[in-house]
Amino acid sequence: MAPTPERYAKIRRVLSKRQPTLTVLMDEVNKPHNLSAIVRTCDAVGVLEAHAVPPKHGTLAAFEGHTYDATSGSAHKWVRVNPHADAVGAVRALQSRGFQVLATHLSQRSVDYRDLDYTRPTCVLLGAEKWGVSDEAADAADANIVIPMYGMVQSLNVSVAAASILFEAGRQRLAAGMYGTPQLSPQALEALAFEWAYPDLAPAYRERGEAYPALDEVGQIVS
């Protein structure tokens, strides 16, 4: 079914603000409601895609079917989650693509999360609920960051930490004008517009290796 003109306009408006150079890497975050909440924040801030290392003895099933926690608010439809075998390998892969990786980790080199430049290509590395980011992954990261706290408990829920950091990234990017100019290439924006507008048709085109058809200004397929 074709989208309504209003729906298609919203799709294009959202895609025009997507930030392909801002992402998160979730290292064995194993509680579905936390995974879902982080993905929802990613969508709110304009993250195009996220990355995750599945929990040991687990999978990313919550991102592969219809088992999302309600916390996601259907955000999983709009933020692709890419699986990785291990955190260190994922960190190095992202660094090879030009991302600075900032690990949420308390160490001798930790800095206030607000002191970093998030207008650079940035990945925020988030650890599992109980044990956080591993020392090996934290060492491989470009920087370790912390959120200053002044209470008796010196830790935050991982989804709350993710939201705090991502909205700081969004604040900096907004000030730099990065939401005012599309960050996606025209070709990528058009492809994603088709996938979002026609989620049932897009897989068939990909399987056949065919280019997506053009859409007109209101989202109708141009015959």
PDB file of C-alpha atoms in Angstrom:
ATOM      1  CA  MET A   1       0.000   0.000   0.000  1.00  0.00           C
ATOM      2  CA  ALA A   2       1.304   3.410  -0.929  1.00  0.00           C
ATOM      3  CA  PRO A   3       1.875   5.911   1.869  1.00  0.00           C
ATOM      4  CA  THR A   4      -0.371   8.917   2.198  1.00  0.00           C
ATOM      5  CA  PRO A   5       1.181  12.189   1.011  1.00  0.00           C
ATOM      6  CA  GLU A   6       1.413  13.296   4.647  1.00  0.00           C
ATOM      7  CA  ARG A   7       3.180  10.091   5.657  1.00  0.00           C
ATOM      8  CA  TYR A   8       5.629  10.359   2.784  1.00  0.00           C
ATOM      9  CA  ALA A   9       6.370  13.989   3.626  1.00  0.00           C
ATOM     10  CA  LYS A  10       7.170  12.952   7.197  1.00  0.00           C
ATOM     11  CA  ILE A  11       9.462  10.150   5.968  1.00  0.00           C
ATOM     12  CA  ARG A  12      11.453  12.576   3.844  1.00  0.00           C
ATOM     13  CA  ARG A  13      11.545  15.172   6.634  1.00  0.00           C
ATOM     14  CA  VAL A  14      12.921  12.623   9.107  1.00  0.00           C
ATOM     15  CA  LEU A  15      15.472  11.253   6.633  1.00  0.00           C
ATOM     16  CA  SER A  16      16.690  14.785   5.899  1.00  0.00           C
ATOM     17  CA  LYS A  17      17.772  15.007   9.543  1.00  0.00           C
ATOM     18  CA  ARG A  18      19.278  11.524   9.926  1.00  0.00           C
ATOM     19  CA  GLN A  19      22.877  11.512  11.199  1.00  0.00           C
ATOM     20  CA  PRO A  20      24.851   8.670   9.556  1.00  0.00           C
ATOM     21  CA  THR A  21      27.985   9.754  11.433  1.00  0.00           C
ATOM     22  CA  LEU A  22      26.440   9.276  14.881  1.00  0.00           C
ATOM     23  CA  THR A  23      25.883   5.795  16.278  1.00  0.00           C
ATOM     24  CA  VAL A  24      26.023   3.560  19.327  1.00  0.00           C
ATOM     25  CA  LEU A  25      27.633   0.195  20.000  1.00  0.00           C
ATOM     26  CA  MET A  26      25.821  -1.859  22.643  1.00  0.00           C
ATOM     27  CA  ASP A  27      28.173  -4.432  24.167  1.00  0.00           C
ATOM     28  CA  GLU A  28      26.138  -7.377  25.499  1.00  0.00           C
ATOM     29  CA  VAL A  29      23.270  -5.213  26.728  1.00  0.00           C
ATOM     30  CA  ASN A  30      20.966  -8.087  27.595  1.00  0.00           C
ATOM     31  CA  LYS A  31      17.723  -6.614  28.925  1.00  0.00           C
ATOM     32  CA  PRO A  32      15.150  -6.158  26.145  1.00  0.00           C
ATOM     33  CA  HIS A  33      13.636  -3.020  27.658  1.00  0.00           C
ATOM     34  CA  ASN A  34      17.075  -1.366  27.757  1.00  0.00           C
ATOM     35  CA  LEU A  35      17.839  -2.363  24.171  1.00  0.00           C
ATOM     36  CA  SER A  36      14.489  -0.992  23.084  1.00  0.00           C
ATOM     37  CA  ALA A  37      14.873   2.243  25.037  1.00  0.00           C
ATOM     38  CA  ILE A  38      18.318   2.882  23.528  1.00  0.00           C
ATOM     39  CA  VAL A  39      17.001   2.312  20.006  1.00  0.00           C
ATOM     40  CA  ARG A  40      14.118   4.688  20.698  1.00  0.00           C
ATOM     41  CA  THR A  41      16.569   7.372  21.793  1.00  0.00           C
ATOM     42  CA  CYS A  42      18.645   6.718  18.677  1.00  0.00           C
ATOM     43  CA  ASP A  43      15.593   7.393  16.538  1.00  0.00           C
ATOM     44  CA  ALA A  44      14.756  10.556  18.478  1.00  0.00           C
ATOM     45  CA  VAL A  45      18.249  11.987  17.985  1.00  0.00           C
ATOM     46  CA  GLY A  46      18.435  10.988  14.319  1.00  0.00           C
ATOM     47  CA  VAL A  47      20.845   8.048  14.502  1.00  0.00           C
ATOM     48  CA  LEU A  48      20.656   6.166  11.210  1.00  0.00           C
ATOM     49  CA  GLU A  49      21.871   2.774  12.420  1.00  0.00           C
ATOM     50  CA  ALA A  50      23.161   1.211  15.617  1.00  0.00           C
ATOM     51  CA  HIS A  51      25.530  -1.653  16.414  1.00  0.00           C
ATOM     52  CA  ALA A  52      25.362  -4.405  18.997  1.00  0.00           C
ATOM     53  CA  VAL A  53      27.300  -7.376  20.328  1.00  0.00           C
ATOM     54  CA  PRO A  54      24.760 -10.030  21.417  1.00  0.00           C
ATOM     55  CA  PRO A  55      24.896 -11.208  25.028  1.00  0.00           C
ATOM     56  CA  LYS A  56      26.858 -14.387  25.640  1.00  0.00           C
ATOM     57  CA  HIS A  57      24.653 -17.403  24.981  1.00  0.00           C
ATOM     58  CA  GLY A  58      22.139 -15.060  23.400  1.00  0.00           C
ATOM     59  CA  THR A  59      21.161 -13.408  20.132  1.00  0.00           C
ATOM     60  CA  LEU A  60      19.765 -10.128  18.944  1.00  0.00           C
ATOM     61  CA  ALA A  61      16.376 -11.774  18.556  1.00  0.00           C
ATOM     62  CA  ALA A  62      14.750  -8.647  19.913  1.00  0.00           C
ATOM     63  CA  PHE A  63      15.934  -6.877  16.765  1.00  0.00           C
ATOM     64  CA  GLU A  64      15.153  -9.636  14.276  1.00  0.00           C
ATOM     65  CA  GLY A  65      11.442 -10.273  14.646  1.00  0.00           C
ATOM     66  CA  HIS A  66       8.487  -8.879  16.478  1.00  0.00           C
ATOM     67  CA  THR A  67       9.686  -9.402  20.042  1.00  0.00           C
ATOM     68  CA  TYR A  68      10.579  -5.797  20.780  1.00  0.00           C
ATOM     69  CA  ASP A  69       9.753  -4.440  24.179  1.00  0.00           C
ATOM     70  CA  ALA A  70       6.995  -1.848  24.010  1.00  0.00           C
ATOM     71  CA  THR A  71       9.556   0.695  25.225  1.00  0.00           C
ATOM     72  CA  SER A  72      10.871   0.993  21.673  1.00  0.00           C
ATOM     73  CA  GLY A  73       7.674   2.645  20.460  1.00  0.00           C
ATOM     74  CA  SER A  74       8.270   0.939  17.061  1.00  0.00           C
ATOM     75  CA  ALA A  75      11.613   2.750  16.727  1.00  0.00           C
ATOM     76  CA  HIS A  76      13.205  -0.528  15.582  1.00  0.00           C
ATOM     77  CA  LYS A  77      11.499  -0.012  12.223  1.00  0.00           C
ATOM     78  CA  TRP A  78      13.554   3.113  11.616  1.00  0.00           C
ATOM     79  CA  VAL A  79      16.956   2.287  13.188  1.00  0.00           C
ATOM     80  CA  ARG A  80      18.802  -0.707  11.798  1.00  0.00           C
ATOM     81  CA  VAL A  81      20.844  -2.652  14.382  1.00  0.00           C
ATOM     82  CA  ASN A  82      23.968  -4.327  12.985  1.00  0.00           C
ATOM     83  CA  PRO A  83      25.291  -7.347  14.930  1.00  0.00           C
ATOM     84  CA  HIS A  84      28.983  -7.875  15.706  1.00  0.00           C
ATOM     85  CA  ALA A  85      30.833 -10.899  17.086  1.00  0.00           C
ATOM     86  CA  ASP A  86      32.812  -9.034  19.744  1.00  0.00           C
ATOM     87  CA  ALA A  87      33.254  -5.518  21.085  1.00  0.00           C
ATOM     88  CA  VAL A  88      36.941  -5.016  20.298  1.00  0.00           C
ATOM     89  CA  GLY A  89      36.439  -6.114  16.701  1.00  0.00           C
ATOM     90  CA  ALA A  90      33.436  -3.812  16.400  1.00  0.00           C
ATOM     91  CA  VAL A  91      35.393  -0.879  17.833  1.00  0.00           C
ATOM     92  CA  ARG A  92      38.214  -1.395  15.335  1.00  0.00           C
ATOM     93  CA  ALA A  93      35.788  -1.777  12.439  1.00  0.00           C
ATOM     94  CA  LEU A  94      34.096   1.508  13.314  1.00  0.00           C
ATOM     95  CA  GLN A  95      37.431   3.261  13.772  1.00  0.00           C
ATOM     96  CA  SER A  96      38.480   2.048  10.320  1.00  0.00           C
ATOM     97  CA  ARG A  97      35.413   3.877   8.972  1.00  0.00           C
ATOM     98  CA  GLY A  98      36.566   7.123  10.605  1.00  0.00           C
ATOM     99  CA  PHE A  99      34.480   7.026  13.789  1.00  0.00           C
ATOM    100  CA  GLN A 100      35.848   8.112  17.136  1.00  0.00           C
ATOM    101  CA  VAL A 101      34.678   5.545  19.686  1.00  0.00           C
ATOM    102  CA  LEU A 102      33.809   6.902  23.132  1.00  0.00           C
ATOM    103  CA  ALA A 103      33.457   4.226  25.802  1.00  0.00           C
ATOM    104  CA  THR A 104      31.289   4.872  28.845  1.00  0.00           C
ATOM    105  CA  HIS A 105      33.906   3.662  31.293  1.00  0.00           C
ATOM    106  CA  LEU A 106      35.555   4.932  34.474  1.00  0.00           C
ATOM    107  CA  SER A 107      39.333   4.888  34.131  1.00  0.00           C
ATOM    108  CA  GLN A 108      42.357   7.101  34.693  1.00  0.00           C
ATOM    109  CA  ARG A 109      41.837   8.643  31.269  1.00  0.00           C
ATOM    110  CA  SER A 110      38.094   9.260  31.614  1.00  0.00           C
ATOM    111  CA  VAL A 111      36.784  12.722  30.779  1.00  0.00           C
ATOM    112  CA  ASP A 112      33.444  14.469  31.220  1.00  0.00           C
ATOM    113  CA  TYR A 113      31.213  13.336  28.352  1.00  0.00           C
ATOM    114  CA  ARG A 114      30.375  16.975  27.553  1.00  0.00           C
ATOM    115  CA  ASP A 115      34.021  17.800  26.804  1.00  0.00           C
ATOM    116  CA  LEU A 116      34.135  15.807  23.545  1.00  0.00           C
ATOM    117  CA  ASP A 117      33.343  17.004  20.024  1.00  0.00           C
ATOM    118  CA  TYR A 118      30.297  15.066  18.820  1.00  0.00           C
ATOM    119  CA  THR A 119      30.194  16.826  15.465  1.00  0.00           C
ATOM    120  CA  ARG A 120      32.935  14.389  14.465  1.00  0.00           C
ATOM    121  CA  PRO A 121      31.868  10.901  13.320  1.00  0.00           C
ATOM    122  CA  THR A 122      31.142   9.369  16.720  1.00  0.00           C
ATOM    123  CA  CYS A 123      30.178   6.018  18.194  1.00  0.00           C
ATOM    124  CA  VAL A 124      29.143   5.782  21.850  1.00  0.00           C
ATOM    125  CA  LEU A 125      30.131   2.419  23.348  1.00  0.00           C
ATOM    126  CA  LEU A 126      27.737   1.212  26.050  1.00  0.00           C
ATOM    127  CA  GLY A 127      28.361  -1.798  28.281  1.00  0.00           C
ATOM    128  CA  ALA A 128      26.189  -4.484  29.774  1.00  0.00           C
ATOM    129  CA  GLU A 129      24.051  -3.618  32.776  1.00  0.00           C
ATOM    130  CA  LYS A 130      26.036  -5.508  35.429  1.00  0.00           C
ATOM    131  CA  TRP A 131      29.648  -5.215  34.351  1.00  0.00           C
ATOM    132  CA  GLY A 132      29.779  -2.321  31.881  1.00  0.00           C
ATOM    133  CA  VAL A 133      32.260  -1.970  29.044  1.00  0.00           C
ATOM    134  CA  SER A 134      35.104  -4.481  29.192  1.00  0.00           C
ATOM    135  CA  ASP A 135      38.604  -3.197  29.921  1.00  0.00           C
ATOM    136  CA  GLU A 136      39.750  -4.476  26.521  1.00  0.00           C
ATOM    137  CA  ALA A 137      37.067  -2.560  24.635  1.00  0.00           C
ATOM    138  CA  ALA A 138      37.603   0.549  26.768  1.00  0.00           C
ATOM    139  CA  ASP A 139      41.329   0.421  25.999  1.00  0.00           C
ATOM    140  CA  ALA A 140      40.615   0.093  22.273  1.00  0.00           C
ATOM    141  CA  ALA A 141      38.279   3.116  22.334  1.00  0.00           C
ATOM    142  CA  ASP A 142      39.558   6.573  21.449  1.00  0.00           C
ATOM    143  CA  ALA A 143      38.386   8.003  24.767  1.00  0.00           C
ATOM    144  CA  ASN A 144      36.643   6.972  27.974  1.00  0.00           C
ATOM    145  CA  ILE A 145      33.788   9.177  29.112  1.00  0.00           C
ATOM    146  CA  VAL A 146      31.796   9.547  32.315  1.00  0.00           C
ATOM    147  CA  ILE A 147      28.639  11.365  33.324  1.00  0.00           C
ATOM    148  CA  PRO A 148      29.298  13.372  36.505  1.00  0.00           C
ATOM    149  CA  MET A 149      26.984  12.364  39.353  1.00  0.00           C
ATOM    150  CA  TYR A 150      26.542  13.813  42.816  1.00  0.00           C
ATOM    151  CA  GLY A 151      24.435  11.235  44.621  1.00  0.00           C
ATOM    152  CA  MET A 152      25.076   8.160  46.727  1.00  0.00           C
ATOM    153  CA  VAL A 153      24.743   5.848  43.718  1.00  0.00           C
ATOM    154  CA  GLN A 154      27.439   6.451  41.129  1.00  0.00           C
ATOM    155  CA  SER A 155      25.868   4.782  38.124  1.00  0.00           C
ATOM    156  CA  LEU A 156      22.942   5.198  35.748  1.00  0.00           C
ATOM    157  CA  ASN A 157      20.769   2.727  33.910  1.00  0.00           C
ATOM    158  CA  VAL A 158      22.437   2.073  30.552  1.00  0.00           C
ATOM    159  CA  SER A 159      19.500   3.471  28.578  1.00  0.00           C
ATOM    160  CA  VAL A 160      19.493   6.651  30.675  1.00  0.00           C
ATOM    161  CA  ALA A 161      23.237   7.059  30.142  1.00  0.00           C
ATOM    162  CA  ALA A 162      22.755   6.552  26.416  1.00  0.00           C
ATOM    163  CA  ALA A 163      20.038   9.216  26.305  1.00  0.00           C
ATOM    164  CA  SER A 164      22.150  11.731  28.226  1.00  0.00           C
ATOM    165  CA  ILE A 165      25.114  11.320  25.886  1.00  0.00           C
ATOM    166  CA  LEU A 166      23.135  11.161  22.652  1.00  0.00           C
ATOM    167  CA  PHE A 167      21.174  14.307  23.445  1.00  0.00           C
ATOM    168  CA  GLU A 168      24.441  16.121  24.155  1.00  0.00           C
ATOM    169  CA  ALA A 169      25.628  14.929  20.748  1.00  0.00           C
ATOM    170  CA  GLY A 170      22.378  16.172  19.246  1.00  0.00           C
ATOM    171  CA  ARG A 171      22.740  19.546  20.967  1.00  0.00           C
ATOM    172  CA  GLN A 172      26.205  20.023  19.509  1.00  0.00           C
ATOM    173  CA  ARG A 173      25.137  18.919  16.051  1.00  0.00           C
ATOM    174  CA  LEU A 174      22.106  21.186  16.098  1.00  0.00           C
ATOM    175  CA  ALA A 175      24.322  24.144  17.026  1.00  0.00           C
ATOM    176  CA  ALA A 176      26.647  23.232  14.153  1.00  0.00           C
ATOM    177  CA  GLY A 177      23.780  23.177  11.659  1.00  0.00           C
ATOM    178  CA  MET A 178      24.009  19.461  11.006  1.00  0.00           C
ATOM    179  CA  TYR A 179      20.242  18.972  11.234  1.00  0.00           C
ATOM    180  CA  GLY A 180      19.602  21.806   8.820  1.00  0.00           C
ATOM    181  CA  THR A 181      21.434  20.179   5.915  1.00  0.00           C
ATOM    182  CA  PRO A 182      20.856  16.538   4.896  1.00  0.00           C
ATOM    183  CA  GLN A 183      23.765  14.369   6.012  1.00  0.00           C
ATOM    184  CA  LEU A 184      22.758  11.468   3.776  1.00  0.00           C
ATOM    185  CA  SER A 185      23.801  11.457   0.139  1.00  0.00           C
ATOM    186  CA  PRO A 186      20.926  12.081  -2.287  1.00  0.00           C
ATOM    187  CA  GLN A 187      21.166   8.473  -3.474  1.00  0.00           C
ATOM    188  CA  ALA A 188      21.036   7.055   0.064  1.00  0.00           C
ATOM    189  CA  LEU A 189      18.134   9.327   1.004  1.00  0.00           C
ATOM    190  CA  GLU A 190      16.097   8.245  -2.044  1.00  0.00           C
ATOM    191  CA  ALA A 191      16.791   4.555  -1.367  1.00  0.00           C
ATOM    192  CA  LEU A 192      15.779   4.822   2.270  1.00  0.00           C
ATOM    193  CA  ALA A 193      12.691   6.813   1.362  1.00  0.00           C
ATOM    194  CA  PHE A 194      11.541   3.903  -0.796  1.00  0.00           C
ATOM    195  CA  GLU A 195      12.362   1.318   1.892  1.00  0.00           C
ATOM    196  CA  TRP A 196      10.464   3.251   4.555  1.00  0.00           C
ATOM    197  CA  ALA A 197       7.522   4.045   2.290  1.00  0.00           C
ATOM    198  CA  TYR A 198       7.260   0.529   0.840  1.00  0.00           C
ATOM    199  CA  PRO A 199       8.641  -1.898   3.460  1.00  0.00           C
ATOM    200  CA  ASP A 200       6.779  -4.837   1.906  1.00  0.00           C
ATOM    201  CA  LEU A 201       8.072  -4.201  -1.630  1.00  0.00           C
ATOM    202  CA  ALA A 202      11.688  -3.238  -0.949  1.00  0.00           C
ATOM    203  CA  PRO A 203      12.930  -6.764  -0.015  1.00  0.00           C
ATOM    204  CA  ALA A 204      11.740  -8.193  -3.341  1.00  0.00           C
ATOM    205  CA  TYR A 205      13.702  -5.577  -5.287  1.00  0.00           C
ATOM    206  CA  ARG A 206      16.822  -6.313  -3.235  1.00  0.00           C
ATOM    207  CA  GLU A 207      16.483 -10.074  -3.740  1.00  0.00           C
ATOM    208  CA  ARG A 208      16.242  -9.596  -7.505  1.00  0.00           C
ATOM    209  CA  GLY A 209      19.154  -7.154  -7.486  1.00  0.00           C
ATOM    210  CA  GLU A 210      16.973  -4.477  -9.066  1.00  0.00           C
ATOM    211  CA  ALA A 211      17.096  -0.765  -8.424  1.00  0.00           C
ATOM    212  CA  TYR A 212      14.180   0.718  -6.558  1.00  0.00           C
ATOM    213  CA  PRO A 213      11.646   2.517  -8.762  1.00  0.00           C
ATOM    214  CA  ALA A 214      11.472   6.281  -8.623  1.00  0.00           C
ATOM    215  CA  LEU A 215       8.839   7.968  -6.465  1.00  0.00           C
ATOM    216  CA  ASP A 216       7.025  11.165  -7.243  1.00  0.00           C
ATOM    217  CA  GLU A 217       6.692  14.104  -4.869  1.00  0.00           C
ATOM    218  CA  VAL A 218       3.846  12.470  -2.919  1.00  0.00           C
ATOM    219  CA  GLY A 219       5.439   9.017  -2.687  1.00  0.00           C
ATOM    220  CA  GLN A 220       3.668   7.260  -5.578  1.00  0.00           C
ATOM    221  CA  ILE A 221       5.707   4.847  -7.709  1.00  0.00           C
ATOM    222  CA  VAL A 222       6.489   6.379 -11.082  1.00  0.00           C
ATOM    223  CA  SER A 223       5.531   3.828 -13.732  1.00  0.00           C
TER     224      SER A 223
END
